[in-house]
CSV table of C-alpha atoms and ligand atoms in Angstrom, one decimal:
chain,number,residue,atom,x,y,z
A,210,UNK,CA,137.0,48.0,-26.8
A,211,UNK,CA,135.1,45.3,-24.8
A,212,UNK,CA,131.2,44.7,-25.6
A,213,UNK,CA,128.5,43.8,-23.5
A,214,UNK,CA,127.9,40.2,-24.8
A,215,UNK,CA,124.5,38.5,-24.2
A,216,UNK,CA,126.6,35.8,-22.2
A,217,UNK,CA,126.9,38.1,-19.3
A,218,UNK,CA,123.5,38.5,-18.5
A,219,UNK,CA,123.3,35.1,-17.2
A,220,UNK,CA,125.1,35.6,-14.6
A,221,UNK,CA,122.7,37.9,-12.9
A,222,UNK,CA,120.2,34.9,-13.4
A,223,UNK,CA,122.5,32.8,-12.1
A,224,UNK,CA,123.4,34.9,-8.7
A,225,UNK,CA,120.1,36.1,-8.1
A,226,UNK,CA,118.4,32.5,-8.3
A,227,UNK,CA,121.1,30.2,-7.4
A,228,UNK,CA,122.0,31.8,-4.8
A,229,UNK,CA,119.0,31.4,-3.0
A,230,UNK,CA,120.7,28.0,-2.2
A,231,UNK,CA,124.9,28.3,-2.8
A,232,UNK,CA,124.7,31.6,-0.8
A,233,UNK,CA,128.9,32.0,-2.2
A,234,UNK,CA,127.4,33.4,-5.9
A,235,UNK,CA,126.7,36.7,-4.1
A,236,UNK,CA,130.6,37.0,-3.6
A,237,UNK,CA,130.4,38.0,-7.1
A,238,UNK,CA,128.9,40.9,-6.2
A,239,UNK,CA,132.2,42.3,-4.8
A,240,UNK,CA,133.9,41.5,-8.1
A,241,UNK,CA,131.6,43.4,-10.0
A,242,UNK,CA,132.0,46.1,-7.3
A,243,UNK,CA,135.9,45.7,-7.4
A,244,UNK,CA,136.1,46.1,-10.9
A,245,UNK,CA,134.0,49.0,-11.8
A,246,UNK,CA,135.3,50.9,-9.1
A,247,UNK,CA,139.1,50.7,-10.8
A,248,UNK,CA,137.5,51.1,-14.0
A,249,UNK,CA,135.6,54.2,-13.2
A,250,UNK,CA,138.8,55.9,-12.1
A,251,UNK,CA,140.0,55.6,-16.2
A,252,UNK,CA,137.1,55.5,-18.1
A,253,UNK,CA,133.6,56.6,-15.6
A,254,UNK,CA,131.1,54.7,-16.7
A,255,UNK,CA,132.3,52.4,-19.2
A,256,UNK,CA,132.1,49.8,-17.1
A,257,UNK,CA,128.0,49.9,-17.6
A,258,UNK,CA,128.1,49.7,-21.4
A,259,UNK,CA,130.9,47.1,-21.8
A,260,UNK,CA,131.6,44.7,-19.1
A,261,UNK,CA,128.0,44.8,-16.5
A,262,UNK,CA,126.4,41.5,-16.4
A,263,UNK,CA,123.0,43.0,-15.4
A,264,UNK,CA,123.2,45.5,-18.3
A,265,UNK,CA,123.8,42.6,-20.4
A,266,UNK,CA,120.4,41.3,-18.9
A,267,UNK,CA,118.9,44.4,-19.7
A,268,UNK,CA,120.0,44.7,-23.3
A,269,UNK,CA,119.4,41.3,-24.4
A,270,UNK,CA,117.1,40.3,-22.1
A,271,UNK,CA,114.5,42.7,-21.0
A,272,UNK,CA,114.6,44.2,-23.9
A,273,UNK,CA,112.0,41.7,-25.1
A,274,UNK,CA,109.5,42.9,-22.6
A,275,UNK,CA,110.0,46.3,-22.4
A,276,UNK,CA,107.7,48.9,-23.4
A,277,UNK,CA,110.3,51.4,-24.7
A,278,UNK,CA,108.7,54.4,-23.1
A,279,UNK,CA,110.6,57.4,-22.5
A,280,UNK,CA,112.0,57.6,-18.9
A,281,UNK,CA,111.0,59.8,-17.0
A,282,UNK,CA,113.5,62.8,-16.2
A,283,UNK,CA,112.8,62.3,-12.3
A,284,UNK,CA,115.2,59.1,-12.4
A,285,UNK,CA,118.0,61.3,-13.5
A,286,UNK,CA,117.3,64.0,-10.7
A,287,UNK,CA,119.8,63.7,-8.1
A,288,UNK,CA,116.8,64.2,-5.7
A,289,UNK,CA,115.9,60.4,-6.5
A,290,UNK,CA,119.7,59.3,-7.5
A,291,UNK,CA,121.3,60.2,-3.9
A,292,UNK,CA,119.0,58.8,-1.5
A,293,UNK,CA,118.9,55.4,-3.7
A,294,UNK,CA,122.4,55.4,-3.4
A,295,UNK,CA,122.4,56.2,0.1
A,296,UNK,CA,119.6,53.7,1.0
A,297,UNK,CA,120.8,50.8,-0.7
A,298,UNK,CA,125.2,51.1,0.8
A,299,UNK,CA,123.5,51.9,4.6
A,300,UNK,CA,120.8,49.1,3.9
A,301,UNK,CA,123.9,47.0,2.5
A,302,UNK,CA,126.5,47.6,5.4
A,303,UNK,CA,124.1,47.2,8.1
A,304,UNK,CA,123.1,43.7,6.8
A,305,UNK,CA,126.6,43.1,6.6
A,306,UNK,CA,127.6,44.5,10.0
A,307,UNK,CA,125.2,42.1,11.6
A,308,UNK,CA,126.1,39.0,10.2
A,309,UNK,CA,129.6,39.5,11.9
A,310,UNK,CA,128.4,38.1,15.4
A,311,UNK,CA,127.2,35.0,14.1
A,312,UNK,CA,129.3,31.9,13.7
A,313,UNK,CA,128.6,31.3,9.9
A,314,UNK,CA,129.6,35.1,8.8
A,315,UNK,CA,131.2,34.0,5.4
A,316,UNK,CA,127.4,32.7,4.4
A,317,UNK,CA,125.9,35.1,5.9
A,318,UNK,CA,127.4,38.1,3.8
A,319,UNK,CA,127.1,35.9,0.9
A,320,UNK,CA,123.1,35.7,1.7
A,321,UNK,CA,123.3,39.8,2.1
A,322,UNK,CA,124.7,39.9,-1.4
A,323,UNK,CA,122.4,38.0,-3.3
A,324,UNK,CA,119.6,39.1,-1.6
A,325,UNK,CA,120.6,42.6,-2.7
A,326,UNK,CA,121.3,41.7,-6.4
A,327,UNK,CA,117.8,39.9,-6.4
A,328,UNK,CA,116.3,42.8,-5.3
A,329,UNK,CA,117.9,45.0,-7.5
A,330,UNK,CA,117.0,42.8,-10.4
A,331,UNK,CA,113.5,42.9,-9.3
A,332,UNK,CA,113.4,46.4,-9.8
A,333,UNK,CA,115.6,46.9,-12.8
A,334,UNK,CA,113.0,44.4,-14.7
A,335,UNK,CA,110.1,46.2,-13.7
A,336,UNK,CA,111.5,49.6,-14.6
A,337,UNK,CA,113.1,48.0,-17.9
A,338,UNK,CA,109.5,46.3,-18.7
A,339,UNK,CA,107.5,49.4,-17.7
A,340,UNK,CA,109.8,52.2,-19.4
A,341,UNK,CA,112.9,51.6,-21.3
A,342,UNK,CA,115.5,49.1,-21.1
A,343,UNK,CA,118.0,50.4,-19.2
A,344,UNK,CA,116.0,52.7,-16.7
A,345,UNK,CA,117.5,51.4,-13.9
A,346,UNK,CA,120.9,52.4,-15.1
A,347,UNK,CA,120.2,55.9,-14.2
A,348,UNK,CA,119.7,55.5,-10.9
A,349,UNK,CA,121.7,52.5,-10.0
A,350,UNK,CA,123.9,53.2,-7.1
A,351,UNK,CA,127.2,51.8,-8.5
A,352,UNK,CA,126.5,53.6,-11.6
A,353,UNK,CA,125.9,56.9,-9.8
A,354,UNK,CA,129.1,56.0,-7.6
A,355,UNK,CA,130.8,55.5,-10.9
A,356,UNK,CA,129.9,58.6,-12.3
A,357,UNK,CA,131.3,60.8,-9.1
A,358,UNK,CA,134.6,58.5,-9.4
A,359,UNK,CA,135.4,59.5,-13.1
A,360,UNK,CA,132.3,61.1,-14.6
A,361,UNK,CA,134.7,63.1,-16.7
A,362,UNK,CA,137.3,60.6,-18.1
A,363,UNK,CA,137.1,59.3,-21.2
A,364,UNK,CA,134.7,61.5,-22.8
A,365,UNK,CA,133.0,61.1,-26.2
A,366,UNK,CA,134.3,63.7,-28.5
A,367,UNK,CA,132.1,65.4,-31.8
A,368,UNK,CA,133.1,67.0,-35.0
A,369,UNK,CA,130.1,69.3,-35.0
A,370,UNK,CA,131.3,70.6,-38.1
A,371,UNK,CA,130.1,67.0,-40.0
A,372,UNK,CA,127.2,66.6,-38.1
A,373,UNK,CA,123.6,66.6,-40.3
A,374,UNK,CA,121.6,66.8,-37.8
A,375,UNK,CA,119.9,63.1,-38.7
A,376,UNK,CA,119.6,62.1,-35.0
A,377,UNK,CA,120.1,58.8,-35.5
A,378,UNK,CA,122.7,58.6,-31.9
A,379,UNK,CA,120.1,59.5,-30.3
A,380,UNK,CA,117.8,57.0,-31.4
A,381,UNK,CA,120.2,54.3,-30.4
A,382,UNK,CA,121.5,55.7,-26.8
A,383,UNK,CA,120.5,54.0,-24.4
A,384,UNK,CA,120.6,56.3,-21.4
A,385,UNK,CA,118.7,58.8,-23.9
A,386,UNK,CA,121.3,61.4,-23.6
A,387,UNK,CA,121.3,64.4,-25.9
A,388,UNK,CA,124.4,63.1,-27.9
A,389,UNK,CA,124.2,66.1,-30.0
A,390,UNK,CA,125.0,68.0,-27.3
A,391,UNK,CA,126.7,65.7,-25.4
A,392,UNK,CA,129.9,68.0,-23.8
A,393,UNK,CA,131.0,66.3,-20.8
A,394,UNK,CA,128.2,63.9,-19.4
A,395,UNK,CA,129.4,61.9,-16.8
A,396,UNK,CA,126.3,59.5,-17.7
A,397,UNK,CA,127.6,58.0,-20.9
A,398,UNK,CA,128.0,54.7,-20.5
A,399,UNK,CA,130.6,54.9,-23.4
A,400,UNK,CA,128.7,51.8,-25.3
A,401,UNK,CA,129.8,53.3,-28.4
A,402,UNK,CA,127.0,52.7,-30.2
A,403,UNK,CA,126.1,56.5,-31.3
A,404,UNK,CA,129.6,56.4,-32.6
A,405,UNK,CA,128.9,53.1,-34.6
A,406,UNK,CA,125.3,54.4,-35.8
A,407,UNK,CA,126.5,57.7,-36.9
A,408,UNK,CA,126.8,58.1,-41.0
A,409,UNK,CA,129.4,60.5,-40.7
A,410,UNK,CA,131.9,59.7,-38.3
A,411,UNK,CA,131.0,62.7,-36.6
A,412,UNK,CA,131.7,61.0,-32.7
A,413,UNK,CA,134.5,59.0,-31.6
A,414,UNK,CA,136.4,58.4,-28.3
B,785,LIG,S1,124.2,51.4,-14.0
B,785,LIG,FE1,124.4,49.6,-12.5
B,785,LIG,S2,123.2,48.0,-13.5
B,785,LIG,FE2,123.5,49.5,-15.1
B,785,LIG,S3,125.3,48.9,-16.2
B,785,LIG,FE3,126.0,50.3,-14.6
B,785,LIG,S4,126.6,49.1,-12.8
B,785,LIG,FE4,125.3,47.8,-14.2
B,786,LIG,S1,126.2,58.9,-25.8
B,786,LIG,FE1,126.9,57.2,-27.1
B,786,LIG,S2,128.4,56.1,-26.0
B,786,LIG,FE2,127.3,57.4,-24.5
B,786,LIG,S3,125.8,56.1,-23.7
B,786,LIG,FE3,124.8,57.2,-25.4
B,786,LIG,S4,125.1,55.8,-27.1
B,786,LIG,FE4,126.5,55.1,-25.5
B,787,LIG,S1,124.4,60.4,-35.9
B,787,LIG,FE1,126.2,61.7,-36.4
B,787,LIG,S2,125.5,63.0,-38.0
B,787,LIG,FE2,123.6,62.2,-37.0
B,787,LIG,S3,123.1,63.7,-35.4
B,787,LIG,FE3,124.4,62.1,-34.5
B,787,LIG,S4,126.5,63.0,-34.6
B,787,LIG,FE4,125.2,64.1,-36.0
């Protein structure tokens, strides 16, 4: 299984800030876009916890800074989740849809693109800094688009029977899901890391 290296999380640096001048970074946007949408047809979200550059930022880089309060359980409503989802793709086309009159269209969408990954940077540090690390991951568009493409693929599977009760997956998931009682959550991010943390080999994939 891939893992979410601390490498990748320069990128997001790297798009959102140089791309303010080399306006052809924010193409990358399309290949993240590209690849976790065939990725979230096999495997839902796995794409967040192995191969996201801005979850990489997140876990190794605003993780410094953030406050490690518990979110709050109106980010996972999907009374907040939709209408982000549904702001940010017509905000997205329409800035795209635009640029298609004017001569320079290739640099244009390429300005879209980064301004949008700067903007969602923006607000995935503040959330990370003000409540937990990975806050914006539960109610980041392509992570909600994700979880209606194959929220119940590749599911993490428990052997209740050698579970103690000690908690410890909890402690260590970052989407603070109930792995306990985990059943089929189309928001595990299938890091792997409750699986790794537990003592008993009570979780696997
Ligand atoms: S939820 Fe969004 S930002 Fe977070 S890891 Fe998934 S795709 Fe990346
Ligand atoms: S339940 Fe386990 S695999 Fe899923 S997000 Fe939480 S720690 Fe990662
Ligand atoms: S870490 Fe393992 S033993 Fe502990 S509560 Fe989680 S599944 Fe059960």
């Amino acid at each position: 299984m891939l893992k979410i290296t601390p490498y990748l999380g320069f990128l997001v640096v790297i798009v959102s800030i140089g791309g303010l001048w080399y306006p052809i970074l924010g193409y990358f946007m399309f290949l993240t876009i590209g690849t976790l949408f065939i990725t979230s047809i096999f495997r839902g979200r796995w794409f967040c916890g192995n191969l996201c550059a801005r979850g990489s930022y997140l876990d190794y880089g605003i993780i410094n800074i953030s406050k490690k309060r518990k979110n709050p359980m109106i980010l996972s409503s999907m009374w907040v989740r939709l209408p982000v989802f549904t702001l940010l793709m017509v905000l997205m086309t329409y800035r795209i849809s635009v640029t298609f009159a004017a001569h320079n269209t290739f640099e244009l969408i390429g300005t879209v693109l980064v301004s949008m990954c700067l903007v969602t940077t923006i607000i995935g540090t503040m959330l990370g800094g003000y409540f937990n690390t990975r806050s914006w991951c539960i109610v980041c568009p392509m992570g909600t688009m994700q979880r209606f493409i194959g929220g119940n693929r590749y599911q993490l599977q428990m052997v209740h029977e050698s579970c103690t009760d000690c908690k410890l997956c909890e402690k260590v998931c970052p989407m603070e899901l109930e792995v306990r009682d985990i059943g089929n959550n189309p928001d595990c991010i299938k890091c792997g890391r409750c699986v790794e943390k537990c003592p008993n080999d009570s979780l696997s994939f």
